[in-house]
């Protein structure tokens, strides 16, 4: 099965579920440096998620789409790997896009 928007949705949800409570706690504690760091991590996750997911519907050169989706997926999976011992961690987070089946060509409506 090729890489799908669902793959990006699952890894994004996993990362958000780790980051959001940490960010809320840091805000409650008034730890501005930690809030800044976690906010940056949050933005990195969101931008890689949105750009990676959007690539699955954008019509562009197959090589460009695959290389960019691979970079976005790799970034997210590298972040998720830090929580590899968490019970919600999925083995698919360790797979590269080729092991996931590559990037499908968008179907024109």
Short mmCIF file of the N, C-alpha and C atoms (twelve columns), coordinates in Angstrom:
data_MODEL
# 
_entry.id   MODEL 
# 
loop_
_atom_site.group_PDB 
_atom_site.id 
_atom_site.type_symbol 
_atom_site.label_atom_id 
_atom_site.label_alt_id 
_atom_site.label_comp_id 
_atom_site.label_asym_id 
_atom_site.label_seq_id 
_atom_site.Cartn_x 
_atom_site.Cartn_y 
_atom_site.Cartn_z 
_atom_site.pdbx_PDB_model_num 
ATOM 1   N N  . UNK A 1   0.846   -1.176 0.000   1 
ATOM 2   C CA . UNK A 1   0.000   0.000  0.000   1 
ATOM 3   C C  . UNK A 1   0.890   1.237  0.000   1 
ATOM 4   N N  . UNK A 2   0.688   2.153  -0.922  1 
ATOM 5   C CA . UNK A 2   1.531   3.357  -0.967  1 
ATOM 6   C C  . UNK A 2   1.256   4.308  0.194   1 
ATOM 7   N N  . UNK A 3   2.169   5.239  0.355   1 
ATOM 8   C CA . UNK A 3   2.031   6.282  1.358   1 
ATOM 9   C C  . UNK A 3   0.723   7.035  1.113   1 
ATOM 10  N N  . UNK A 4   -0.035  7.232  2.173   1 
ATOM 11  C CA . UNK A 4   -1.322  7.917  2.047   1 
ATOM 12  C C  . UNK A 4   -1.411  9.069  3.037   1 
ATOM 13  N N  . UNK A 5   -2.448  9.865  2.875   1 
ATOM 14  C CA . UNK A 5   -2.715  10.937 3.830   1 
ATOM 15  C C  . UNK A 5   -2.924  10.350 5.229   1 
ATOM 16  N N  . UNK A 6   -3.467  9.143  5.308   1 
ATOM 17  C CA . UNK A 6   -3.673  8.494  6.613   1 
ATOM 18  C C  . UNK A 6   -2.356  8.265  7.354   1 
ATOM 19  N N  . UNK A 7   -1.289  7.948  6.631   1 
ATOM 20  C CA . UNK A 7   0.019   7.795  7.267   1 
ATOM 21  C C  . UNK A 7   0.430   9.108  7.935   1 
ATOM 22  N N  . UNK A 8   0.277   10.196 7.179   1 
ATOM 23  C CA . UNK A 8   0.625   11.506 7.731   1 
ATOM 24  C C  . UNK A 8   -0.301  11.878 8.895   1 
ATOM 25  N N  . UNK A 9   -1.577  11.536 8.776   1 
ATOM 26  C CA . UNK A 9   -2.520  11.831 9.863   1 
ATOM 27  C C  . UNK A 9   -2.130  11.087 11.141  1 
ATOM 28  N N  . UNK A 10  -1.774  9.808  11.010  1 
ATOM 29  C CA . UNK A 10  -1.421  9.005  12.195  1 
ATOM 30  C C  . UNK A 10  -0.158  9.518  12.878  1 
ATOM 31  N N  . UNK A 11  0.866   9.821  12.107  1 
ATOM 32  C CA . UNK A 11  2.114   10.267 12.736  1 
ATOM 33  C C  . UNK A 11  1.939   11.667 13.327  1 
ATOM 34  N N  . UNK A 12  1.146   12.506 12.661  1 
ATOM 35  C CA . UNK A 12  0.873   13.838 13.200  1 
ATOM 36  C C  . UNK A 12  0.110   13.727 14.521  1 
ATOM 37  N N  . UNK A 13  -0.908  12.892 14.561  1 
ATOM 38  C CA . UNK A 13  -1.688  12.719 15.794  1 
ATOM 39  C C  . UNK A 13  -0.805  12.191 16.920  1 
ATOM 40  N N  . UNK A 14  0.052   11.241 16.601  1 
ATOM 41  C CA . UNK A 14  0.959   10.695 17.611  1 
ATOM 42  C C  . UNK A 14  1.849   11.791 18.184  1 
ATOM 43  N N  . UNK A 15  2.464   12.576 17.315  1 
ATOM 44  C CA . UNK A 15  3.360   13.636 17.773  1 
ATOM 45  C C  . UNK A 15  2.599   14.728 18.528  1 
ATOM 46  N N  . UNK A 16  1.443   15.124 18.030  1 
ATOM 47  C CA . UNK A 16  0.641   16.145 18.719  1 
ATOM 48  C C  . UNK A 16  0.241   15.672 20.117  1 
ATOM 49  N N  . UNK A 17  -0.088  14.386 20.240  1 
ATOM 50  C CA . UNK A 17  -0.470  13.842 21.551  1 
ATOM 51  C C  . UNK A 17  0.700   13.811 22.533  1 
ATOM 52  N N  . UNK A 18  1.918   13.839 22.043  1 
ATOM 53  C CA . UNK A 18  3.089   13.917 22.921  1 
ATOM 54  C C  . UNK A 18  3.414   15.376 23.259  1 
ATOM 55  N N  . UNK A 19  3.337   16.258 22.250  1 
ATOM 56  C CA . UNK A 19  3.787   17.639 22.407  1 
ATOM 57  C C  . UNK A 19  2.770   18.512 23.137  1 
ATOM 58  N N  . UNK A 20  1.497   18.396 22.786  1 
ATOM 59  C CA . UNK A 20  0.478   19.295 23.338  1 
ATOM 60  C C  . UNK A 20  0.454   19.322 24.872  1 
ATOM 61  N N  . UNK A 21  0.466   18.165 25.560  1 
ATOM 62  C CA . UNK A 21  0.459   18.221 27.025  1 
ATOM 63  C C  . UNK A 21  1.738   18.834 27.601  1 
ATOM 64  N N  . UNK A 22  2.862   18.583 26.967  1 
ATOM 65  C CA . UNK A 22  4.123   19.166 27.425  1 
ATOM 66  C C  . UNK A 22  4.089   20.685 27.272  1 
ATOM 67  N N  . UNK A 23  3.552   21.139 26.164  1 
ATOM 68  C CA . UNK A 23  3.459   22.583 25.919  1 
ATOM 69  C C  . UNK A 23  2.494   23.233 26.912  1 
ATOM 70  N N  . UNK A 24  1.374   22.601 27.168  1 
ATOM 71  C CA . UNK A 24  0.410   23.143 28.139  1 
ATOM 72  C C  . UNK A 24  1.035   23.224 29.531  1 
ATOM 73  N N  . UNK A 25  1.757   22.199 29.914  1 
ATOM 74  C CA . UNK A 25  2.410   22.189 31.227  1 
ATOM 75  C C  . UNK A 25  3.474   23.290 31.327  1 
ATOM 76  N N  . UNK A 26  4.258   23.440 30.275  1 
ATOM 77  C CA . UNK A 26  5.296   24.484 30.268  1 
ATOM 78  C C  . UNK A 26  4.669   25.870 30.386  1 
ATOM 79  N N  . UNK A 27  3.531   26.072 29.705  1 
ATOM 80  C CA . UNK A 27  2.838   27.368 29.805  1 
ATOM 81  C C  . UNK A 27  2.337   27.590 31.232  1 
ATOM 82  N N  . UNK A 28  1.751   26.550 31.841  1 
ATOM 83  C CA . UNK A 28  1.262   26.657 33.221  1 
ATOM 84  C C  . UNK A 28  2.379   26.990 34.189  1 
ATOM 85  N N  . UNK A 29  3.559   26.452 33.941  1 
ATOM 86  C CA . UNK A 29  4.708   26.669 34.810  1 
ATOM 87  C C  . UNK A 29  5.407   27.998 34.524  1 
ATOM 88  N N  . UNK A 30  5.037   28.648 33.436  1 
ATOM 89  C CA . UNK A 30  5.669   29.913 33.081  1 
ATOM 90  C C  . UNK A 30  7.099   29.763 32.609  1 
ATOM 91  N N  . UNK A 31  7.425   28.594 32.063  1 
ATOM 92  C CA . UNK A 31  8.776   28.328 31.579  1 
ATOM 93  C C  . UNK A 31  8.870   28.791 30.125  1 
ATOM 94  N N  . UNK A 32  9.224   30.055 29.938  1 
ATOM 95  C CA . UNK A 32  9.193   30.639 28.597  1 
ATOM 96  C C  . UNK A 32  10.175  29.987 27.632  1 
ATOM 97  N N  . UNK A 33  11.337  29.567 28.100  1 
ATOM 98  C CA . UNK A 33  12.299  28.903 27.206  1 
ATOM 99  C C  . UNK A 33  11.745  27.564 26.721  1 
ATOM 100 N N  . UNK A 34  11.131  26.814 27.619  1 
ATOM 101 C CA . UNK A 34  10.557  25.528 27.230  1 
ATOM 102 C C  . UNK A 34  9.344   25.731 26.327  1 
ATOM 103 N N  . UNK A 35  8.547   26.742 26.597  1 
ATOM 104 C CA . UNK A 35  7.408   27.059 25.731  1 
ATOM 105 C C  . UNK A 35  7.910   27.389 24.326  1 
ATOM 106 N N  . UNK A 36  8.964   28.167 24.240  1 
ATOM 107 C CA . UNK A 36  9.532   28.526 22.944  1 
ATOM 108 C C  . UNK A 36  10.026  27.286 22.199  1 
ATOM 109 N N  . UNK A 37  10.739  26.421 22.897  1 
ATOM 110 C CA . UNK A 37  11.274  25.202 22.273  1 
ATOM 111 C C  . UNK A 37  10.153  24.276 21.817  1 
ATOM 112 N N  . UNK A 38  9.172   24.072 22.667  1 
ATOM 113 C CA . UNK A 38  8.071   23.181 22.311  1 
ATOM 114 C C  . UNK A 38  7.189   23.788 21.227  1 
ATOM 115 N N  . UNK A 39  7.046   25.097 21.219  1 
ATOM 116 C CA . UNK A 39  6.294   25.762 20.152  1 
ATOM 117 C C  . UNK A 39  7.004   25.578 18.812  1 
ATOM 118 N N  . UNK A 40  8.316   25.674 18.826  1 
ATOM 119 C CA . UNK A 40  9.091   25.449 17.597  1 
ATOM 120 C C  . UNK A 40  8.936   24.004 17.124  1 
ATOM 121 N N  . UNK A 41  8.974   23.056 18.054  1 
ATOM 122 C CA . UNK A 41  8.776   21.649 17.695  1 
ATOM 123 C C  . UNK A 41  7.376   21.455 17.129  1 
ATOM 124 N N  . UNK A 42  6.388   22.055 17.766  1 
ATOM 125 C CA . UNK A 42  5.012   21.973 17.281  1 
ATOM 126 C C  . UNK A 42  4.907   22.498 15.852  1 
ATOM 127 N N  . UNK A 43  5.511   23.656 15.587  1 
ATOM 128 C CA . UNK A 43  5.465   24.244 14.236  1 
ATOM 129 C C  . UNK A 43  6.192   23.370 13.208  1 
ATOM 130 N N  . UNK A 44  7.288   22.760 13.616  1 
ATOM 131 C CA . UNK A 44  8.017   21.867 12.704  1 
ATOM 132 C C  . UNK A 44  7.162   20.650 12.350  1 
ATOM 133 N N  . UNK A 45  6.498   20.097 13.347  1 
ATOM 134 C CA . UNK A 45  5.615   18.948 13.095  1 
ATOM 135 C C  . UNK A 45  4.491   19.368 12.148  1 
ATOM 136 N N  . UNK A 46  3.829   20.477 12.457  1 
ATOM 137 C CA . UNK A 46  2.701   20.916 11.642  1 
ATOM 138 C C  . UNK A 46  3.104   21.232 10.209  1 
ATOM 139 N N  . UNK A 47  4.213   21.917 10.016  1 
ATOM 140 C CA . UNK A 47  4.606   22.267 8.649   1 
ATOM 141 C C  . UNK A 47  4.982   21.027 7.845   1 
ATOM 142 N N  . UNK A 48  5.702   20.103 8.458   1 
ATOM 143 C CA . UNK A 48  6.049   18.869 7.744   1 
ATOM 144 C C  . UNK A 48  4.815   18.030 7.455   1 
ATOM 145 N N  . UNK A 49  3.891   18.017 8.398   1 
ATOM 146 C CA . UNK A 49  2.641   17.274 8.205   1 
ATOM 147 C C  . UNK A 49  1.834   17.864 7.044   1 
ATOM 148 N N  . UNK A 50  1.583   19.156 7.084   1 
ATOM 149 C CA . UNK A 50  0.754   19.797 6.059   1 
ATOM 150 C C  . UNK A 50  1.404   19.679 4.685   1 
ATOM 151 N N  . UNK A 51  2.688   19.989 4.599   1 
ATOM 152 C CA . UNK A 51  3.362   19.926 3.304   1 
ATOM 153 C C  . UNK A 51  3.453   18.498 2.781   1 
ATOM 154 N N  . UNK A 52  3.742   17.543 3.659   1 
ATOM 155 C CA . UNK A 52  3.820   16.149 3.232   1 
ATOM 156 C C  . UNK A 52  2.480   15.612 2.775   1 
ATOM 157 N N  . UNK A 53  1.456   15.908 3.546   1 
ATOM 158 C CA . UNK A 53  0.108   15.431 3.211   1 
ATOM 159 C C  . UNK A 53  -0.379  16.069 1.922   1 
ATOM 160 N N  . UNK A 54  -0.137  17.360 1.758   1 
ATOM 161 C CA . UNK A 54  -0.579  18.060 0.545   1 
ATOM 162 C C  . UNK A 54  0.100   17.520 -0.709  1 
ATOM 163 N N  . UNK A 55  1.305   17.019 -0.567  1 
ATOM 164 C CA . UNK A 55  2.012   16.478 -1.743  1 
ATOM 165 C C  . UNK A 55  1.277   15.308 -2.368  1 
ATOM 166 N N  . UNK A 56  0.468   14.648 -1.573  1 
ATOM 167 C CA . UNK A 56  -0.239  13.480 -2.091  1 
ATOM 168 C C  . UNK A 56  -1.386  13.867 -3.014  1 
ATOM 169 N N  . UNK A 57  -1.744  15.144 -3.044  1 
ATOM 170 C CA . UNK A 57  -2.827  15.591 -3.917  1 
ATOM 171 C C  . UNK A 57  -2.374  16.602 -4.965  1 
ATOM 172 N N  . UNK A 58  -1.132  17.061 -4.870  1 
ATOM 173 C CA . UNK A 58  -0.624  18.061 -5.810  1 
ATOM 174 C C  . UNK A 58  -0.104  17.370 -7.056  1 
ATOM 175 N N  . UNK A 59  -0.419  17.938 -8.198  1 
ATOM 176 C CA . UNK A 59  0.099   17.395 -9.449  1 
ATOM 177 C C  . UNK A 59  1.422   18.073 -9.763  1 
ATOM 178 N N  . UNK A 60  2.491   17.303 -9.682  1 
ATOM 179 C CA . UNK A 60  3.824   17.804 -10.034 1 
ATOM 180 C C  . UNK A 60  4.631   16.620 -10.517 1 
ATOM 181 N N  . UNK A 61  5.885   16.870 -10.854 1 
ATOM 182 C CA . UNK A 61  6.737   15.785 -11.308 1 
ATOM 183 C C  . UNK A 61  6.853   14.685 -10.259 1 
ATOM 184 N N  . UNK A 62  6.786   13.446 -10.677 1 
ATOM 185 C CA . UNK A 62  6.802   12.318 -9.746  1 
ATOM 186 C C  . UNK A 62  8.063   12.312 -8.887  1 
ATOM 187 N N  . UNK A 63  9.212   12.638 -9.490  1 
ATOM 188 C CA . UNK A 63  10.461  12.636 -8.728  1 
ATOM 189 C C  . UNK A 63  10.459  13.728 -7.671  1 
ATOM 190 N N  . UNK A 64  9.976   14.900 -8.030  1 
ATOM 191 C CA . UNK A 64  9.898   15.993 -7.069  1 
ATOM 192 C C  . UNK A 64  8.964   15.648 -5.922  1 
ATOM 193 N N  . UNK A 65  7.808   15.114 -6.255  1 
ATOM 194 C CA . UNK A 65  6.830   14.754 -5.231  1 
ATOM 195 C C  . UNK A 65  7.398   13.703 -4.299  1 
ATOM 196 N N  . UNK A 66  8.022   12.695 -4.852  1 
ATOM 197 C CA . UNK A 66  8.542   11.606 -4.036  1 
ATOM 198 C C  . UNK A 66  9.678   12.084 -3.131  1 
ATOM 199 N N  . UNK A 67  10.595  12.860 -3.679  1 
ATOM 200 C CA . UNK A 67  11.722  13.350 -2.881  1 
ATOM 201 C C  . UNK A 67  11.241  14.254 -1.751  1 
ATOM 202 N N  . UNK A 68  10.293  15.125 -2.051  1 
ATOM 203 C CA . UNK A 68  9.797   16.042 -1.030  1 
ATOM 204 C C  . UNK A 68  8.962   15.309 0.010   1 
ATOM 205 N N  . UNK A 69  8.104   14.399 -0.412  1 
ATOM 206 C CA . UNK A 69  7.316   13.607 0.541   1 
ATOM 207 C C  . UNK A 69  8.241   12.775 1.416   1 
ATOM 208 N N  . UNK A 70  9.288   12.225 0.818   1 
ATOM 209 C CA . UNK A 70  10.257  11.429 1.578   1 
ATOM 210 C C  . UNK A 70  10.916  12.287 2.658   1 
ATOM 211 N N  . UNK A 71  11.307  13.505 2.307   1 
ATOM 212 C CA . UNK A 71  11.947  14.392 3.278   1 
ATOM 213 C C  . UNK A 71  10.988  14.744 4.406   1 
ATOM 214 N N  . UNK A 72  9.733   15.025 4.084   1 
ATOM 215 C CA . UNK A 72  8.739   15.375 5.111   1 
ATOM 216 C C  . UNK A 72  8.465   14.180 6.016   1 
ATOM 217 N N  . UNK A 73  8.286   13.003 5.420   1 
ATOM 218 C CA . UNK A 73  8.022   11.797 6.207   1 
ATOM 219 C C  . UNK A 73  9.222   11.480 7.099   1 
ATOM 220 N N  . UNK A 74  10.417  11.601 6.547   1 
ATOM 221 C CA . UNK A 74  11.631  11.306 7.319   1 
ATOM 222 C C  . UNK A 74  11.749  12.230 8.527   1 
ATOM 223 N N  . UNK A 75  11.450  13.493 8.330   1 
ATOM 224 C CA . UNK A 75  11.510  14.450 9.435   1 
ATOM 225 C C  . UNK A 75  10.533  14.053 10.537  1 
ATOM 226 N N  . UNK A 76  9.301   13.753 10.164  1 
ATOM 227 C CA . UNK A 76  8.291   13.371 11.153  1 
ATOM 228 C C  . UNK A 76  8.640   12.053 11.834  1 
ATOM 229 N N  . UNK A 77  9.102   11.089 11.057  1 
ATOM 230 C CA . UNK A 77  9.418   9.789  11.656  1 
ATOM 231 C C  . UNK A 77  10.634  9.876  12.575  1 
ATOM 232 N N  . UNK A 78  11.576  10.758 12.265  1 
ATOM 233 C CA . UNK A 78  12.725  10.962 13.141  1 
ATOM 234 C C  . UNK A 78  12.286  11.543 14.475  1 
ATOM 235 N N  . UNK A 79  11.357  12.492 14.443  1 
ATOM 236 C CA . UNK A 79  10.832  13.053 15.692  1 
ATOM 237 C C  . UNK A 79  10.053  11.994 16.470  1 
ATOM 238 N N  . UNK A 80  9.216   11.242 15.779  1 
ATOM 239 C CA . UNK A 80  8.406   10.216 16.446  1 
ATOM 240 C C  . UNK A 80  9.292   9.137  17.078  1 
ATOM 241 N N  . UNK A 81  10.400  8.837  16.452  1 
ATOM 242 C CA . UNK A 81  11.299  7.787  16.939  1 
ATOM 243 C C  . UNK A 81  11.769  8.055  18.364  1 
ATOM 244 N N  . UNK A 82  11.844  9.311  18.752  1 
ATOM 245 C CA . UNK A 82  12.252  9.646  20.116  1 
ATOM 246 C C  . UNK A 82  11.277  9.096  21.152  1 
ATOM 247 N N  . UNK A 83  10.054  8.798  20.728  1 
ATOM 248 C CA . UNK A 83  9.046   8.213  21.620  1 
ATOM 249 C C  . UNK A 83  8.775   6.756  21.255  1 
ATOM 250 N N  . UNK A 84  9.757   6.062  20.716  1 
ATOM 251 C CA . UNK A 84  9.577   4.687  20.244  1 
ATOM 252 C C  . UNK A 84  9.149   3.719  21.336  1 
ATOM 253 N N  . UNK A 85  9.399   4.045  22.592  1 
ATOM 254 C CA . UNK A 85  8.989   3.166  23.692  1 
ATOM 255 C C  . UNK A 85  7.574   3.450  24.171  1 
ATOM 256 N N  . UNK A 86  6.927   4.457  23.615  1 
ATOM 257 C CA . UNK A 86  5.552   4.795  24.003  1 
ATOM 258 C C  . UNK A 86  4.601   3.726  23.447  1 
ATOM 259 N N  . UNK A 87  3.587   3.331  24.208  1 
ATOM 260 C CA . UNK A 87  2.678   2.270  23.736  1 
ATOM 261 C C  . UNK A 87  1.892   2.639  22.471  1 
ATOM 262 N N  . UNK A 88  1.729   3.918  22.164  1 
ATOM 263 C CA . UNK A 88  0.999   4.321  20.962  1 
ATOM 264 C C  . UNK A 88  1.886   4.405  19.720  1 
ATOM 265 N N  . UNK A 89  3.178   4.194  19.883  1 
ATOM 266 C CA . UNK A 89  4.112   4.257  18.758  1 
ATOM 267 C C  . UNK A 89  3.801   3.115  17.788  1 
ATOM 268 N N  . UNK A 90  3.749   3.429  16.505  1 
ATOM 269 C CA . UNK A 90  3.481   2.417  15.483  1 
ATOM 270 C C  . UNK A 90  4.758   2.081  14.726  1 
ATOM 271 N N  . UNK A 91  4.945   0.804  14.439  1 
ATOM 272 C CA . UNK A 91  6.135   0.373  13.702  1 
ATOM 273 C C  . UNK A 91  6.248   1.055  12.333  1 
ATOM 274 N N  . UNK A 92  5.117   1.424  11.745  1 
ATOM 275 C CA . UNK A 92  5.151   2.079  10.428  1 
ATOM 276 C C  . UNK A 92  5.905   3.399  10.464  1 
ATOM 277 N N  . UNK A 93  6.031   3.998  11.649  1 
ATOM 278 C CA . UNK A 93  6.750   5.269  11.762  1 
ATOM 279 C C  . UNK A 93  8.233   5.103  11.429  1 
ATOM 280 N N  . UNK A 94  8.742   3.883  11.510  1 
ATOM 281 C CA . UNK A 94  10.158  3.623  11.215  1 
ATOM 282 C C  . UNK A 94  10.407  3.296  9.749   1 
ATOM 283 N N  . UNK A 95  9.361   3.126  8.983   1 
ATOM 284 C CA . UNK A 95  9.514   2.754  7.579   1 
ATOM 285 C C  . UNK A 95  9.738   3.989  6.718   1 
ATOM 286 N N  . UNK A 96  10.569  3.831  5.686   1 
ATOM 287 C CA . UNK A 96  10.715  4.930  4.738   1 
ATOM 288 C C  . UNK A 96  9.596   4.826  3.700   1 
ATOM 289 N N  . UNK A 97  9.470   5.834  2.860   1 
ATOM 290 C CA . UNK A 97  8.327   5.832  1.948   1 
ATOM 291 C C  . UNK A 97  8.379   4.681  0.948   1 
ATOM 292 N N  . UNK A 98  9.554   4.181  0.634   1 
ATOM 293 C CA . UNK A 98  9.648   3.047  -0.290  1 
ATOM 294 C C  . UNK A 98  9.143   1.785  0.388   1 
ATOM 295 N N  . UNK A 99  9.454   1.631  1.668   1 
ATOM 296 C CA . UNK A 99  8.948   0.483  2.427   1 
ATOM 297 C C  . UNK A 99  7.439   0.580  2.639   1 
ATOM 298 N N  . UNK A 100 6.922   1.812  2.618   1 
ATOM 299 C CA . UNK A 100 5.480   2.020  2.739   1 
ATOM 300 C C  . UNK A 100 4.763   1.861  1.395   1 
ATOM 301 N N  . UNK A 101 5.512   1.724  0.322   1 
ATOM 302 C CA . UNK A 101 4.914   1.521  -0.985  1 
ATOM 303 C C  . UNK A 101 5.052   2.680  -1.947  1 
ATOM 304 N N  . UNK A 102 5.846   3.678  -1.566  1 
ATOM 305 C CA . UNK A 102 6.085   4.820  -2.455  1 
ATOM 306 C C  . UNK A 102 4.982   5.846  -2.393  1 
ATOM 307 N N  . UNK A 103 5.090   6.824  -3.257  1 
ATOM 308 C CA . UNK A 103 4.120   7.914  -3.326  1 
ATOM 309 C C  . UNK A 103 3.253   7.671  -4.545  1 
ATOM 310 N N  . UNK A 104 1.945   7.588  -4.343  1 
ATOM 311 C CA . UNK A 104 1.065   7.339  -5.489  1 
ATOM 312 C C  . UNK A 104 0.948   8.557  -6.378  1 
ATOM 313 N N  . UNK A 105 0.643   8.320  -7.639  1 
ATOM 314 C CA . UNK A 105 0.370   9.408  -8.567  1 
ATOM 315 C C  . UNK A 105 -1.054  9.898  -8.308  1 
ATOM 316 N N  . UNK A 106 -1.234  11.207 -8.149  1 
ATOM 317 C CA . UNK A 106 -2.594  11.697 -7.879  1 
ATOM 318 C C  . UNK A 106 -3.534  11.362 -9.013  1 
ATOM 319 N N  . UNK A 107 -4.748  11.015 -8.661  1 
ATOM 320 C CA . UNK A 107 -5.772  10.719 -9.663  1 
ATOM 321 C C  . UNK A 107 -6.506  12.020 -9.969  1 
ATOM 322 N N  . UNK A 108 -6.585  12.344 -11.227 1 
ATOM 323 C CA . UNK A 108 -7.286  13.567 -11.630 1 
ATOM 324 C C  . UNK A 108 -8.780  13.329 -11.550 1 
ATOM 325 N N  . UNK A 109 -9.500  14.316 -11.018 1 
ATOM 326 C CA . UNK A 109 -10.961 14.158 -10.917 1 
ATOM 327 C C  . UNK A 109 -11.646 14.161 -12.250 1 
# 
